[in-house]
Short mmCIF file of C-alpha atoms in Angstrom, two decimals:
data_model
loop_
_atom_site.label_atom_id
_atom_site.label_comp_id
_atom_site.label_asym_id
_atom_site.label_seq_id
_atom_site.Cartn_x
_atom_site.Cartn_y
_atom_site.Cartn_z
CA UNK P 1286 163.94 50.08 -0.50
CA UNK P 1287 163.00 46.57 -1.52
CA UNK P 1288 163.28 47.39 -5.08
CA UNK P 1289 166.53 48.56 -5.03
CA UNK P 1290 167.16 45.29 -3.00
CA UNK P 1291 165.31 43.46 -6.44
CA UNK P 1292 167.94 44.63 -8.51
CA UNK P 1293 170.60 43.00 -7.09
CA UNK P 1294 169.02 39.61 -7.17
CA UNK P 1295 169.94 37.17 -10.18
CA UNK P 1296 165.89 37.22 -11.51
CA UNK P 1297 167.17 36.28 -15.20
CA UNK P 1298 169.87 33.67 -14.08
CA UNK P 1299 166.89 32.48 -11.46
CA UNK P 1300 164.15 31.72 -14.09
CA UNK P 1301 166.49 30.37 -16.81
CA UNK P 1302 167.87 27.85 -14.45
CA UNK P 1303 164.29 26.64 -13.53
CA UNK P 1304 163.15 26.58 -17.26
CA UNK P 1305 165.01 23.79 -19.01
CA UNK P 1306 165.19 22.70 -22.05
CA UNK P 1307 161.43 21.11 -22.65
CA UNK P 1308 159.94 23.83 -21.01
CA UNK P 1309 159.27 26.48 -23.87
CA UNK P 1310 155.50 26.40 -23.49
CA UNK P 1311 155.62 27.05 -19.92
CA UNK P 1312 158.26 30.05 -20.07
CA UNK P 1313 155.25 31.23 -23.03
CA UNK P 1314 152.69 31.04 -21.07
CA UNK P 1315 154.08 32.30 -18.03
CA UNK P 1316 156.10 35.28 -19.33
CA UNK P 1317 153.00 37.97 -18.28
CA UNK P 1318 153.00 36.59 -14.51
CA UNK P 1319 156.76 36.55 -14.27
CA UNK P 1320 157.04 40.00 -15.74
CA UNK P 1321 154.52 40.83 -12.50
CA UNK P 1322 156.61 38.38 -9.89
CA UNK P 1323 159.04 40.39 -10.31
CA UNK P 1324 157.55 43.32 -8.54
CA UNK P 1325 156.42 41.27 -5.47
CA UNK P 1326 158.67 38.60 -3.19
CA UNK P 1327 159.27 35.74 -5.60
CA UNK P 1328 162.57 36.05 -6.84
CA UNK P 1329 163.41 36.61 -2.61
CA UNK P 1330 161.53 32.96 -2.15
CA UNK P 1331 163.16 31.27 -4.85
CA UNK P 1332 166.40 31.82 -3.22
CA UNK P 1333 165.43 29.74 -0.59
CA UNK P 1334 166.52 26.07 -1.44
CA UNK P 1335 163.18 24.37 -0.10
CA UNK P 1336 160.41 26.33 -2.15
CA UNK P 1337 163.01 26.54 -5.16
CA UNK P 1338 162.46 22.64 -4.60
CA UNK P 1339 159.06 22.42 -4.57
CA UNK P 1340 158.81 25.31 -7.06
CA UNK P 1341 160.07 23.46 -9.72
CA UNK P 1342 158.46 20.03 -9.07
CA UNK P 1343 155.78 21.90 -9.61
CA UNK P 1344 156.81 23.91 -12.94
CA UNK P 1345 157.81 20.57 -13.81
CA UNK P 1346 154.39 18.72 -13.23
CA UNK P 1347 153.08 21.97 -15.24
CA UNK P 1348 155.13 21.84 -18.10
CA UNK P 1349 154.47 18.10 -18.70
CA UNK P 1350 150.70 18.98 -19.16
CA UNK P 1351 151.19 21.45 -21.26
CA UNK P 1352 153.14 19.30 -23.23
CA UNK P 1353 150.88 16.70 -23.37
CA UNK P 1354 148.31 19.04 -25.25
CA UNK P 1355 149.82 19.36 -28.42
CA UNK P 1356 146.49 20.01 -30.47
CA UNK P 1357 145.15 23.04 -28.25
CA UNK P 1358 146.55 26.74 -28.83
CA UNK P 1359 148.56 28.10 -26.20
CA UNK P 1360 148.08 31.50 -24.81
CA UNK P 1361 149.88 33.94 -22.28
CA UNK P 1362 148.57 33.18 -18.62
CA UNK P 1363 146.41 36.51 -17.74
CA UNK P 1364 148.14 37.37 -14.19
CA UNK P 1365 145.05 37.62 -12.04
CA UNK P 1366 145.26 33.85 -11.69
CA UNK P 1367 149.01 33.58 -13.04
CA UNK P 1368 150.07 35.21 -10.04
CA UNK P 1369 148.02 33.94 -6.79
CA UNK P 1370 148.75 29.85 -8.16
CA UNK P 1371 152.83 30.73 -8.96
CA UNK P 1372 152.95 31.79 -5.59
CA UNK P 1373 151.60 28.96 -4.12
CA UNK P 1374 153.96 26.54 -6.36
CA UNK P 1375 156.81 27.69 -3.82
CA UNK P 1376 155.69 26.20 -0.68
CA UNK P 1377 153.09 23.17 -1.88
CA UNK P 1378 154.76 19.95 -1.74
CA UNK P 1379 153.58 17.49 -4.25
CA UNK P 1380 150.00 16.19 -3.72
CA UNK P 1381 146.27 16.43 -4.60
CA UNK P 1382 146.20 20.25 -3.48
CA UNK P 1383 149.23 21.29 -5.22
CA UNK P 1384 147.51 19.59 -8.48
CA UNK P 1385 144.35 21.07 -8.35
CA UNK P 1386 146.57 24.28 -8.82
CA UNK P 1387 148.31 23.14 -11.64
CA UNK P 1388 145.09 21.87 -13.28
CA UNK P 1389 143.44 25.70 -13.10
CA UNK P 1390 146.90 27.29 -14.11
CA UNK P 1391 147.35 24.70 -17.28
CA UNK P 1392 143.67 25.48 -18.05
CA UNK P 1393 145.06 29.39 -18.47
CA UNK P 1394 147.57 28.43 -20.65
CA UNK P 1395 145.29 27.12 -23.62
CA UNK P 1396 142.73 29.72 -25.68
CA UNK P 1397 140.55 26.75 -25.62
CA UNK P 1398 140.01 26.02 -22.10
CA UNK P 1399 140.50 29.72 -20.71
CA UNK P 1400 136.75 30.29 -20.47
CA UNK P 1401 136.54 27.14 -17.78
CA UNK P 1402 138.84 29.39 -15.55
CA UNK P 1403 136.78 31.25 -12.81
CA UNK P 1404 138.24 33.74 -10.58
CA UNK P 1405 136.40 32.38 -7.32
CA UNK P 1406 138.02 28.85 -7.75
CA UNK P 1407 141.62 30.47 -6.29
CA UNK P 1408 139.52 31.61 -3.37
CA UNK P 1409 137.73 27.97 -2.71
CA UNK P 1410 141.13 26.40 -3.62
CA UNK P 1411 142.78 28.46 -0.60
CA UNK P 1412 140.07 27.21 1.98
CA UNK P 1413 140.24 23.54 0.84
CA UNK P 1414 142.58 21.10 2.46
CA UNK P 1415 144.83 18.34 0.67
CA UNK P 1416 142.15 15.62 1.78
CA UNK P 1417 139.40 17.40 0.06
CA UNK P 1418 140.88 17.91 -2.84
CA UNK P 1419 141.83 14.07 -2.21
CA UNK P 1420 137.86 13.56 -2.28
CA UNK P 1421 137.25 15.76 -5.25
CA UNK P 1422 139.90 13.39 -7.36
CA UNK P 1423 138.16 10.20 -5.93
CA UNK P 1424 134.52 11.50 -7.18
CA UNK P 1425 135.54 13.90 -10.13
CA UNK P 1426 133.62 11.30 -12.02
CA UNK P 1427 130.64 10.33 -10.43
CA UNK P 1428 127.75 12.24 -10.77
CA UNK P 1429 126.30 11.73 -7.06
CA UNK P 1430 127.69 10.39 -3.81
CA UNK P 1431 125.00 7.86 -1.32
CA UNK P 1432 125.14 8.49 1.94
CA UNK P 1433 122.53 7.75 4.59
CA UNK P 1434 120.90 9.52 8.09
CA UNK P 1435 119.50 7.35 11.02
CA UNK P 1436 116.70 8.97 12.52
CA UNK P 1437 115.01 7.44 15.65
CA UNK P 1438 111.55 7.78 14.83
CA UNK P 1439 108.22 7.74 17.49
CA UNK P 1440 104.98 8.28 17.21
CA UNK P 1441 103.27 10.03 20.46
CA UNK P 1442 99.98 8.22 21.49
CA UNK P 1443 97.34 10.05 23.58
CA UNK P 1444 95.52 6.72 23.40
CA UNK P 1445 97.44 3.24 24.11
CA UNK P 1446 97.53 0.50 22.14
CA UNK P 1447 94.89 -2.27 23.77
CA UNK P 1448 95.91 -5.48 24.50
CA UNK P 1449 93.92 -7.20 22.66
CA UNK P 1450 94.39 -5.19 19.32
CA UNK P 1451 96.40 -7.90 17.45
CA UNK P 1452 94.46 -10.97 18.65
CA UNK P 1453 92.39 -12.73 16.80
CA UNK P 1454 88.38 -13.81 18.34
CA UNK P 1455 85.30 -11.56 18.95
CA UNK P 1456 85.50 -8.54 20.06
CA UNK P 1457 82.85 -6.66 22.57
CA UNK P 1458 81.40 -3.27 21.17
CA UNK P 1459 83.09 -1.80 23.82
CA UNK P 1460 86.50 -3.50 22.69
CA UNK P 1461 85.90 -2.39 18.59
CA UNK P 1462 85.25 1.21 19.87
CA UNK P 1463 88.29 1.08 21.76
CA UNK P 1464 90.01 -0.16 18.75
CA UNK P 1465 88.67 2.21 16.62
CA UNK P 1466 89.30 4.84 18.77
CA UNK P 1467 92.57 3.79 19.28
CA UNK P 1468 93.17 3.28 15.49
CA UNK P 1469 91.70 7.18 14.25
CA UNK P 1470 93.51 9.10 16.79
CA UNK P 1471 96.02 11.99 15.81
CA UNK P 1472 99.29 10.19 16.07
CA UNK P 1473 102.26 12.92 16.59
CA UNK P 1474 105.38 12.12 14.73
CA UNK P 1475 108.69 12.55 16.08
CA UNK P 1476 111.96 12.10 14.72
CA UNK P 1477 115.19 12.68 16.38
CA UNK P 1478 118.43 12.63 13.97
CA UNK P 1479 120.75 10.05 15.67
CA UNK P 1480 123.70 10.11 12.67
CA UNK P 1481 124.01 12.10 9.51
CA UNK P 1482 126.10 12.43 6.77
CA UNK P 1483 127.22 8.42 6.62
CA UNK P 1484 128.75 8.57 3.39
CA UNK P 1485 131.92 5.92 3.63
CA UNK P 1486 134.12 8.40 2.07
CA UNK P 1487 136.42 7.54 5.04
CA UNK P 1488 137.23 4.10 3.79
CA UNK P 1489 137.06 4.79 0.36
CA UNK P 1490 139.47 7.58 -0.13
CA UNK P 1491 142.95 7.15 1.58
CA UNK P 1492 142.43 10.46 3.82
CA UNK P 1493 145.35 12.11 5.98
CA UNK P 1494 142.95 12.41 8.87
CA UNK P 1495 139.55 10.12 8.40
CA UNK P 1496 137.99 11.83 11.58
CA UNK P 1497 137.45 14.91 10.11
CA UNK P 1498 135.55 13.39 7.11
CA UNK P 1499 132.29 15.73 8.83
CA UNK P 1500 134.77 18.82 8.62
CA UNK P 1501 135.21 18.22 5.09
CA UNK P 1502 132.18 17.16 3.80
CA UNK P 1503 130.50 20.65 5.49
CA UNK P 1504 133.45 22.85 4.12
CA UNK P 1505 132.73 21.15 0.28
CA UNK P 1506 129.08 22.47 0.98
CA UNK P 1507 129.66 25.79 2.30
CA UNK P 1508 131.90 26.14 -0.31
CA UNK P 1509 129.27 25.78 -2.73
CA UNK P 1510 130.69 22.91 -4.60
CA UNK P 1511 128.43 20.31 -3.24
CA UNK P 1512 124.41 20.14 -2.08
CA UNK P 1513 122.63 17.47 -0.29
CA UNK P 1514 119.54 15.88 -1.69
CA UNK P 1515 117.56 14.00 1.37
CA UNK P 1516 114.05 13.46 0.12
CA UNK P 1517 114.91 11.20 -3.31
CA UNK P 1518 117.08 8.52 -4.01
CA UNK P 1519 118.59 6.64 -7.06
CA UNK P 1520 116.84 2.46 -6.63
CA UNK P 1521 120.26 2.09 -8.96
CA UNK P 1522 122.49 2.93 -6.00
CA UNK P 1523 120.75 0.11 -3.31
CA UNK P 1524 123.65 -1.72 -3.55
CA UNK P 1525 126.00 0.88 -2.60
CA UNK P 1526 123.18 1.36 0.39
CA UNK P 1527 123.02 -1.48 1.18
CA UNK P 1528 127.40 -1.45 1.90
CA UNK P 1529 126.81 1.77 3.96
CA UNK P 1530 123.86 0.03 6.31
CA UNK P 1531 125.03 -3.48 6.51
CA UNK P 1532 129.26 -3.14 6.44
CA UNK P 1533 130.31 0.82 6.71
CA UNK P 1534 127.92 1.90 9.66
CA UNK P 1535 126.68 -1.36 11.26
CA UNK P 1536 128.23 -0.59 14.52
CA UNK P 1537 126.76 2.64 14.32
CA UNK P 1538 123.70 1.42 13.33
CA UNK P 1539 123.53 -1.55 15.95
CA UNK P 1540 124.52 1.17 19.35
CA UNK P 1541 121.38 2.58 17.96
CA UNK P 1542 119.42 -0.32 18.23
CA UNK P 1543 120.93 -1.31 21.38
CA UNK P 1544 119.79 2.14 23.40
CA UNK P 1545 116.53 2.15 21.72
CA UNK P 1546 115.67 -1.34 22.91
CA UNK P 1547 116.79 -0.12 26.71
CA UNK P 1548 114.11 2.47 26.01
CA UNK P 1549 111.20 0.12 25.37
CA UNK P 1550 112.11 -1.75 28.49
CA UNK P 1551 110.34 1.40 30.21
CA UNK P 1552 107.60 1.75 27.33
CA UNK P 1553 108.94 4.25 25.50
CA UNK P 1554 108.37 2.49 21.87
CA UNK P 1555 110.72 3.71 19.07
CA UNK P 1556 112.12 2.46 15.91
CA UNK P 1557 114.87 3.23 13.59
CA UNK P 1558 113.90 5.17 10.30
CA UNK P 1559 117.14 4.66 7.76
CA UNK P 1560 117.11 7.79 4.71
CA UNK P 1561 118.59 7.13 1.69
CA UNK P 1562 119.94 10.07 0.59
CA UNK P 1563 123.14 11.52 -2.18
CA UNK P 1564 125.50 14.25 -2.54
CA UNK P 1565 125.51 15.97 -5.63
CA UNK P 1566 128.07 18.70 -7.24
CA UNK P 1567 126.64 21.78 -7.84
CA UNK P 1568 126.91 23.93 -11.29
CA UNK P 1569 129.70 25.73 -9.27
CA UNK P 1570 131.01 22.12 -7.85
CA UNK P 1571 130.99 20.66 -11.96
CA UNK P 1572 132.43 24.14 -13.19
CA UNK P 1573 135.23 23.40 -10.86
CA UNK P 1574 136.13 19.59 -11.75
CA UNK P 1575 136.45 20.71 -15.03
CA UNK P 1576 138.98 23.72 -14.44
CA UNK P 1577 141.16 22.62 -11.16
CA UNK P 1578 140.33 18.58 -10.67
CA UNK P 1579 139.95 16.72 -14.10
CA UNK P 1580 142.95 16.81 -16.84
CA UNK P 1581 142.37 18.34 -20.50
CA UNK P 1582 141.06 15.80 -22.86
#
């Protein structure tokens, strides 16, 4: 039934119109996955003024990369990932997502670079949202992100401190074994995690909704592009530390201070532990950059 409905629709008339003149490479490239469109609904969505819009913004952002690649060899688009992106080109408006698209589809189109396309970036592409592929753009560069935790951090005492621990004088033998008892005990430590994840990527990267900056940062990870490294940390990144302590997370950092300092008021003695810790892009995070985030060169 819908075929027969197919045949009626203008397909030729439809793709000549959005391939102008300038756009031979793409009409190359792309001949395989239209040959397939045809047999599924996007001829029937290119009839409808809005994606036709956004359709060929897009084409048109594609083209102009392939253009731009004059030295590499051009090859036919295989339709496994031809066809899940050109769909998508109908309804994306123009932004970071709708690029990262374009990036893996012109990455098809050359023999060169058709060996950084991997079938399970369409998948992660389809569960990221335009402000993490707003991050990915920010960072495609870098090869680790700071960020810090605040832990509260305690040690439990079976044996208080004595008074007269930290003053100078003699001491009794009775006040040295008390010292030294007090001094070789098994001290329990306890840490409870107060904030995580403090990276500033909220005011460095002009997000649509900054709140969710924990959302993303977890849905990068379980995504498998990114992994967090907590126990090392680069001494050439203190000053960007240093930002996230003293400027990005002060306030956070200060509330902290303030409760723990209502704490010792009733003996409970605590201090703040600051980790230095980075994000870092995986094999499958780099693999990525290279096919769907960071142009040819």
């Amino acid at each position: 039934m819908i075929e027969k409905y197919l045949e009626k629709i203008p397909v030729k008339e439809l793709y000549d119109d959005l391939f102008k003149p300038g756009m031979k490479r793409a009409g190359e490239a792309l001949e395989t996955v239209l040959d397939g469109a045809n047999l599924i609904l996007l001829p029937l969505k290119l009839l409808n003024s809005k994606s036709r819009v956004y359709f060929q913004k897009n084409l048109n952002q594609y083209s102009d990369k392939l253009n731009k690649a004059e030295n590499l060899n051009p090859t036919q688009v295989p339709q496994y990932v031809g066809l899940p992106i050109i769909d998508k080109l109908t309804y994306l408006d123009e932004n970071e997502l709708a690029e990262t698209f374009i990036n893996l589809l012109t990455k098809a189109s050359f023999e060169e670079t058709l060996s950084l396309v991997h079938p399970a970036y369409i998948s992660i592409l389809n569960r990221l949202s335009v402000d993490e592929a707003k991050i990915l753009f920010h960072f495609k560069n870098q090869s680790r992100i700071p960020f810090i935790d605040i832990y509260i951090h305690r040690y439990i005492e079976n044996i208080k401190k004595p008074d007269f621990f930290d003053k100078k004088g003699v001491k009794s033998k009775a006040q040295i074994k008390q010292m030294i008892d007090y001094s070789t005990q098994d001290k329990q430590s306890t840490s409870l995690k107060a904030a995580w994840n403090l990276t500033g990527i909220e005011n460095q990267v002009e997000l649509l909704f900054p709140k969710n900056i924990d959302i993303y940062i977890e849905n990068l990870e379980l995504n498998g592009l990114i992994s967090f490294e907590r126990k090392l940390h680069s001494k050439s990144d203190e000053v960007h530390y240093d930002k996230l302590i003293n400027e990005d997370y002060k306030e956070v950092k200060d509330k902290i201070e303030s409760s723990l300092s209502e704490f010792e008021k009733t003996e409970f003695e605590a201090e703040l532990d600051i980790r230095k810790c980075f994000i870092e892009f995986t094999e499958l995070g780099r693999g990525f950059l290279l096919a769907c985030i960071k142009e040819i060169e």
